[in-house]
Amino acid sequence: MTDQREVAIVRWPGQAPSAQDGLADLLAAYHLQTQAEKGEAVAGVAGLPKRYRVEVADPQAAFVDDVVLLALSGDTAVGCLVVTASVDGRSEIKRLWTDPAFRGRGIASSLVSAALVHAAEGGVSAVRLSVWKWRAGAIALYERLGFTSTESWDERDQLFCMERAV
C-alpha cells in the first residue's frame, strides 16, 4: 500500500506498534475535540476526565472486550471506531474519528460499514450509537447508513441516540 490515497480497514490489536501509537493519537484527538465542543476545552490529554485518559494511555486494556477498527493509510492510522461486545443481542459503535487531514474520503463510512459487517458476523441483531446533537454531519452520515433515532439509554444531556438492525 504505497499510495497514500488508499485506506485499509483493519481490526486491532494485532497491528504494528505504529498503528497502536496511532490509535492513541486518534483517541486523544477525538476526546480533546469533544471536550472543546462541549465548552470544556483542556490543554492536553492530562486535562481529560480520567475515563478518557485511560483510553488514550492504554487502548488495548480500555477496549479489551471490544473490537477496534482502524483505517490505515500506509502504516499511518487515520481513523478509528470501537464496536462493543454484544449485550442482549446489541453492540454499540463508539469513538468514530477520522483525522481531519483525511476527511472527505469515505473513511468514516467505511469504518461504520466494517463495524456492521463485524456485528452481523457475530450474530448481533442491532447496532446502536450515541452522538452529540451538534454533530450534524455525523448524524447525517449515520442516517445515510440506515440508523434511526431511538429512545436514549444515556442520561448525558445533548446526546442523540440511534440504532439500526443488522
Coordinates of N, CA and C in Angstrom, one line a residue, residues 14-146:
G14 N -3.1 -6.4 17.0 CA -2.5 -7.3 16.0 C -1.8 -6.5 15.0
Q15 N -1.8 -5.2 15.0 CA -1.1 -4.4 14.1 C 0.3 -4.0 14.6
A16 N 1.1 -3.4 13.8 CA 2.4 -3.0 14.2 C 2.3 -1.9 15.3
P17 N 3.4 -1.7 16.1 CA 3.3 -0.7 17.1 C 3.0 0.7 16.6
S18 N 3.3 1.0 15.4 CA 3.0 2.4 14.9 C 1.5 2.5 14.8
A19 N 0.7 1.4 14.5 CA -0.7 1.5 14.5 C -1.3 1.7 15.9
Q20 N -0.6 1.0 16.9 CA -1.1 1.2 18.3 C -0.8 2.6 18.7
D21 N 0.3 3.2 18.4 CA 0.6 4.6 18.7 C -0.4 5.5 18.0
G22 N -0.7 5.2 16.8 CA -1.7 6.0 16.0 C -3.1 5.9 16.6
L23 N -3.5 4.8 17.2 CA -4.8 4.7 17.8 C -4.8 5.6 19.0
A24 N -3.8 5.6 19.8 CA -3.8 6.5 21.0 C -3.9 8.0 20.5
D25 N -3.2 8.3 19.5 CA -3.2 9.7 18.9 C -4.6 10.0 18.5
L26 N -5.3 9.1 17.8 CA -6.7 9.3 17.3 C -7.6 9.5 18.4
L27 N -7.5 8.7 19.4 CA -8.4 8.8 20.6 C -8.2 10.1 21.3
A28 N -6.9 10.5 21.4 CA -6.6 11.8 22.1 C -7.3 12.9 21.3
A29 N -7.1 12.9 20.0 CA -7.7 14.0 19.2 C -9.2 14.0 19.3
Y30 N -9.8 12.8 19.3 CA -11.3 12.7 19.5 C -11.7 13.3 20.8
H31 N -11.1 12.9 21.9 CA -11.6 13.4 23.2 C -11.3 14.9 23.4
L32 N -10.1 15.3 22.9 CA -9.8 16.8 23.1 C -10.8 17.6 22.3
Q33 N -11.1 17.2 21.1 CA -12.1 17.9 20.2 C -13.5 17.9 20.9
T34 N -13.9 16.7 21.4 CA -15.2 16.6 22.1 C -15.3 17.5 23.3
Q35 N -14.2 17.6 24.1 CA -14.2 18.4 25.3 C -14.4 19.9 24.8
A36 N -13.7 20.3 23.8 CA -13.7 21.7 23.3 C -15.2 22.0 22.8
E37 N -15.8 21.0 22.1 CA -17.1 21.2 21.6 C -18.2 21.3 22.7
K38 N -17.9 20.7 23.8 CA -18.8 20.8 25.0 C -18.5 22.0 25.8
G39 N -17.6 22.9 25.3 CA -17.3 24.1 26.1 C -16.4 23.8 27.3
E40 N -15.7 22.7 27.3 CA -14.9 22.3 28.4 C -13.5 22.0 27.9
A41 N -12.9 22.8 27.1 CA -11.6 22.6 26.5 C -10.5 22.4 27.5
V42 N -9.6 21.5 27.2 CA -8.5 21.3 28.1 C -7.2 21.4 27.2
A43 N -6.1 21.7 27.9 CA -4.8 21.9 27.1 C -4.2 20.7 26.6
G44 N -4.5 19.5 27.2 CA -3.9 18.3 26.7 C -4.5 17.1 27.3
V45 N -4.0 15.9 27.0 CA -4.6 14.7 27.5 C -4.7 14.6 29.0
A46 N -3.7 15.2 29.7 CA -3.7 15.2 31.2 C -4.9 15.9 31.8
G47 N -5.5 16.8 31.0 CA -6.7 17.5 31.5 C -8.0 16.8 31.2
L48 N -8.0 15.7 30.5 CA -9.2 15.0 30.2 C -9.8 14.3 31.4
P49 N -11.1 14.0 31.4 CA -11.6 13.2 32.5 C -10.9 11.8 32.5
K50 N -10.8 11.2 33.7 CA -10.0 10.0 33.9 C -10.4 8.9 32.9
R51 N -11.7 8.7 32.7 CA -12.1 7.6 31.9 C -11.6 7.7 30.4
Y52 N -11.4 9.0 30.0 CA -10.9 9.2 28.6 C -9.3 9.1 28.6
R53 N -8.7 9.6 29.7 CA -7.2 9.4 29.8 C -6.8 8.0 29.7
V54 N -7.6 7.1 30.4 CA -7.3 5.7 30.4 C -7.4 5.1 29.0
E55 N -8.3 5.5 28.2 CA -8.4 5.0 26.8 C -7.2 5.4 26.0
V56 N -6.8 6.7 26.2 CA -5.6 7.1 25.4 C -4.3 6.5 25.9
A57 N -4.2 6.3 27.2 CA -3.0 5.7 27.8 C -2.8 4.2 27.4
D58 N -3.9 3.5 27.4 CA -3.8 2.0 27.1 C -5.1 1.5 26.4
P59 N -5.2 1.8 25.1 CA -6.4 1.4 24.4 C -6.6 -0.1 24.5
Q60 N -5.6 -0.9 24.5 CA -5.8 -2.3 24.5 C -6.5 -2.7 25.7
A61 N -6.1 -2.2 26.9 CA -6.8 -2.5 28.1 C -8.2 -1.9 28.2
A62 N -8.3 -0.7 27.7 CA -9.6 0.0 27.8 C -10.7 -0.7 26.9
F63 N -10.3 -1.3 25.8 CA -11.2 -1.9 24.9 C -11.0 -3.4 24.8
V64 N -10.6 -4.0 25.9 CA -10.2 -5.5 25.9 C -11.3 -6.4 25.4
D65 N -12.6 -6.0 25.7 CA -13.7 -6.9 25.3 C -14.3 -6.5 24.0
D66 N -13.8 -5.4 23.4 CA -14.4 -4.8 22.2 C -13.5 -5.1 21.0
V67 N -14.0 -4.7 19.8 CA -13.2 -4.7 18.6 C -12.9 -3.3 18.2
V68 N -11.7 -3.0 17.9 CA -11.3 -1.7 17.4 C -11.0 -1.8 15.9
L69 N -11.6 -1.0 15.1 CA -11.3 -1.0 13.7 C -10.5 0.3 13.4
L70 N -9.4 0.1 12.7 CA -8.5 1.2 12.3 C -8.5 1.4 10.8
A71 N -8.6 2.6 10.4 CA -8.3 2.9 8.9 C -6.9 3.3 8.8
L72 N -6.2 2.6 8.0 CA -4.8 2.8 7.8 C -4.5 3.3 6.4
S73 N -3.7 4.4 6.3 CA -3.1 4.9 5.0 C -1.7 4.6 5.1
G74 N -1.3 3.5 4.4 CA 0.1 3.0 4.6 C 0.2 2.4 6.0
D75 N 1.1 2.9 6.7 CA 1.3 2.4 8.1 C 0.7 3.4 9.1
T76 N 0.0 4.5 8.6 CA -0.5 5.5 9.5 C -1.9 5.3 9.8
A77 N -2.3 5.3 11.1 CA -3.7 5.3 11.5 C -4.3 6.6 11.2
V78 N -5.4 6.6 10.4 CA -6.1 7.9 10.0 C -7.5 7.9 10.5
G79 N -8.0 6.8 11.0 CA -9.4 6.7 11.5 C -9.6 5.6 12.4
C80 N -10.6 5.7 13.3 CA -10.9 4.6 14.2 C -12.3 4.5 14.6
L81 N -12.7 3.3 15.1 CA -14.1 3.1 15.5 C -14.0 1.9 16.5
V82 N -14.8 1.9 17.6 CA -14.9 0.8 18.5 C -16.2 0.2 18.4
V83 N -16.3 -1.1 18.4 CA -17.5 -1.9 18.4 C -17.5 -2.7 19.7
T84 N -18.5 -2.4 20.6 CA -18.5 -3.1 21.8 C -19.0 -4.5 21.7
A85 N -18.6 -5.3 22.7 CA -19.1 -6.7 22.7 C -20.6 -6.7 22.8
S86 N -21.3 -7.7 22.3 CA -22.7 -7.8 22.3 C -23.3 -7.9 23.7
V87 N -24.3 -7.2 24.0 CA -25.1 -7.3 25.2 C -26.6 -7.4 24.8
D88 N -27.2 -8.4 25.1 CA -28.6 -8.7 24.8 C -28.8 -8.6 23.3
G89 N -27.9 -9.1 22.5 CA -28.0 -9.1 21.0 C -27.7 -7.8 20.3
R90 N -27.2 -6.8 21.1 CA -26.9 -5.5 20.5 C -25.4 -5.1 20.8
S91 N -24.8 -4.5 19.8 CA -23.5 -3.9 20.0 C -23.6 -2.4 19.9
E92 N -22.6 -1.7 20.3 CA -22.6 -0.2 20.2 C -21.4 0.2 19.5
I93 N -21.5 1.2 18.7 CA -20.4 1.9 18.0 C -20.0 3.1 18.8
K94 N -18.7 3.2 19.1 CA -18.2 4.3 19.8 C -16.9 4.8 19.2
R95 N -16.6 6.0 19.5 CA -15.3 6.7 19.2 C -15.0 6.7 17.7
L96 N -16.0 6.9 16.9 CA -15.7 7.1 15.4 C -15.0 8.4 15.2
W97 N -13.8 8.4 14.6 CA -13.0 9.5 14.4 C -12.1 9.3 13.2
T98 N -12.1 10.4 12.4 CA -11.2 10.4 11.2 C -10.3 11.6 11.4
D99 N -9.0 11.4 11.2 CA -8.0 12.5 11.2 C -8.5 13.6 10.2
P100 N -8.6 14.8 10.7 CA -9.2 15.9 9.8 C -8.5 16.0 8.4
A101 N -7.2 15.7 8.4 CA -6.5 15.7 7.1 C -7.0 14.7 6.1
F102 N -7.7 13.7 6.6 CA -8.1 12.6 5.7 C -9.7 12.6 5.5
R103 N -10.3 13.6 6.0 CA -11.8 13.6 5.9 C -12.2 13.8 4.4
G104 N -13.5 13.4 4.1 CA -14.0 13.6 2.8 C -13.6 12.5 1.8
R105 N -13.0 11.4 2.4 CA -12.6 10.3 1.5 C -13.4 9.0 1.8
G106 N -14.5 9.1 2.6 CA -15.3 8.0 2.8 C -14.8 7.1 3.9
I107 N -13.8 7.5 4.7 CA -13.2 6.7 5.7 C -14.2 6.4 6.8
A108 N -15.0 7.4 7.3 CA -16.0 7.1 8.3 C -17.0 6.1 7.9
S109 N -17.5 6.3 6.6 CA -18.5 5.4 6.1 C -17.9 4.0 6.0
S110 N -16.7 3.8 5.6 CA -16.0 2.5 5.5 C -15.9 1.9 6.9
L111 N -15.5 2.7 7.9 CA -15.4 2.2 9.3 C -16.8 1.7 9.8
V112 N -17.8 2.5 9.6 CA -19.2 2.1 10.1 C -19.6 0.8 9.3
S113 N -19.4 0.8 8.0 CA -19.8 -0.4 7.2 C -19.1 -1.6 7.7
A114 N -17.8 -1.5 8.0 CA -17.0 -2.6 8.5 C -17.5 -3.1 9.9
A115 N -17.9 -2.1 10.7 CA -18.5 -2.4 12.0 C -19.8 -3.2 11.9
L116 N -20.6 -2.8 10.9 CA -21.9 -3.5 10.7 C -21.6 -5.0 10.2
V117 N -20.6 -5.1 9.4 CA -20.3 -6.5 8.9 C -19.8 -7.3 10.1
H118 N -18.9 -6.7 10.9 CA -18.4 -7.4 12.1 C -19.6 -7.8 13.0
A119 N -20.5 -6.9 13.2 CA -21.7 -7.2 14.1 C -22.5 -8.4 13.5
A120 N -22.8 -8.3 12.2 CA -23.5 -9.4 11.6 C -22.8 -10.7 11.7
E121 N -21.5 -10.7 11.5 CA -20.7 -12.0 11.6 C -20.8 -12.5 13.1
G122 N -21.0 -11.6 14.0 CA -21.1 -12.0 15.4 C -22.5 -12.4 15.9
G123 N -23.5 -12.3 15.0 CA -24.8 -12.7 15.3 C -25.6 -11.6 16.0
V124 N -25.1 -10.4 16.0 CA -25.8 -9.3 16.6 C -27.0 -8.9 15.8
S125 N -28.1 -8.6 16.5 CA -29.3 -8.2 15.8 C -29.5 -6.7 15.5
A126 N -28.8 -5.9 16.3 CA -28.8 -4.4 16.2 C -27.6 -3.8 16.6
V127 N -27.3 -2.6 16.1 CA -26.2 -1.8 16.5 C -26.7 -0.5 16.9
R128 N -26.2 0.1 18.0 CA -26.7 1.4 18.4 C -25.5 2.3 18.6
L129 N -25.8 3.6 18.7 CA -24.7 4.6 19.0 C -25.3 5.8 19.6
S130 N -24.5 6.6 20.1 CA -24.9 7.9 20.6 C -24.0 8.9 20.0
V131 N -24.5 10.1 19.7 CA -23.7 11.1 19.0 C -24.2 12.5 19.6
W132 N -23.3 13.4 19.8 CA -23.6 14.7 20.3 C -24.5 15.4 19.3
K133 N -25.6 16.0 19.8 CA -26.6 16.7 18.9 C -26.0 17.7 18.0
W134 N -24.9 18.3 18.3 CA -24.3 19.4 17.5 C -23.5 18.8 16.3
R135 N -23.3 17.5 16.3 CA -22.5 16.9 15.2 C -23.4 16.5 14.1
A136 N -23.9 17.5 13.4 CA -24.9 17.3 12.3 C -24.4 16.4 11.2
G137 N -23.1 16.6 10.9 CA -22.5 15.8 9.8 C -22.5 14.3 10.2
A138 N -22.1 14.0 11.4 CA -22.1 12.6 11.8 C -23.5 12.0 11.9
I139 N -24.5 12.8 12.3 CA -25.9 12.3 12.3 C -26.3 12.0 10.9
A140 N -26.0 12.9 10.0 CA -26.4 12.7 8.6 C -25.7 11.5 8.0
L141 N -24.5 11.2 8.4 CA -23.8 10.0 7.9 C -24.5 8.8 8.4
Y142 N -24.8 8.8 9.7 CA -25.5 7.6 10.3 C -26.9 7.4 9.7
E143 N -27.6 8.5 9.4 CA -28.9 8.3 8.8 C -28.7 7.7 7.4
R144 N -27.7 8.2 6.6 CA -27.5 7.6 5.3 C -27.2 6.1 5.4
L145 N -26.6 5.7 6.5 CA -26.2 4.3 6.6 C -27.3 3.5 7.3
G146 N -28.5 4.1 7.4 CA -29.7 3.3 7.9 C -30.0 3.4 9.4

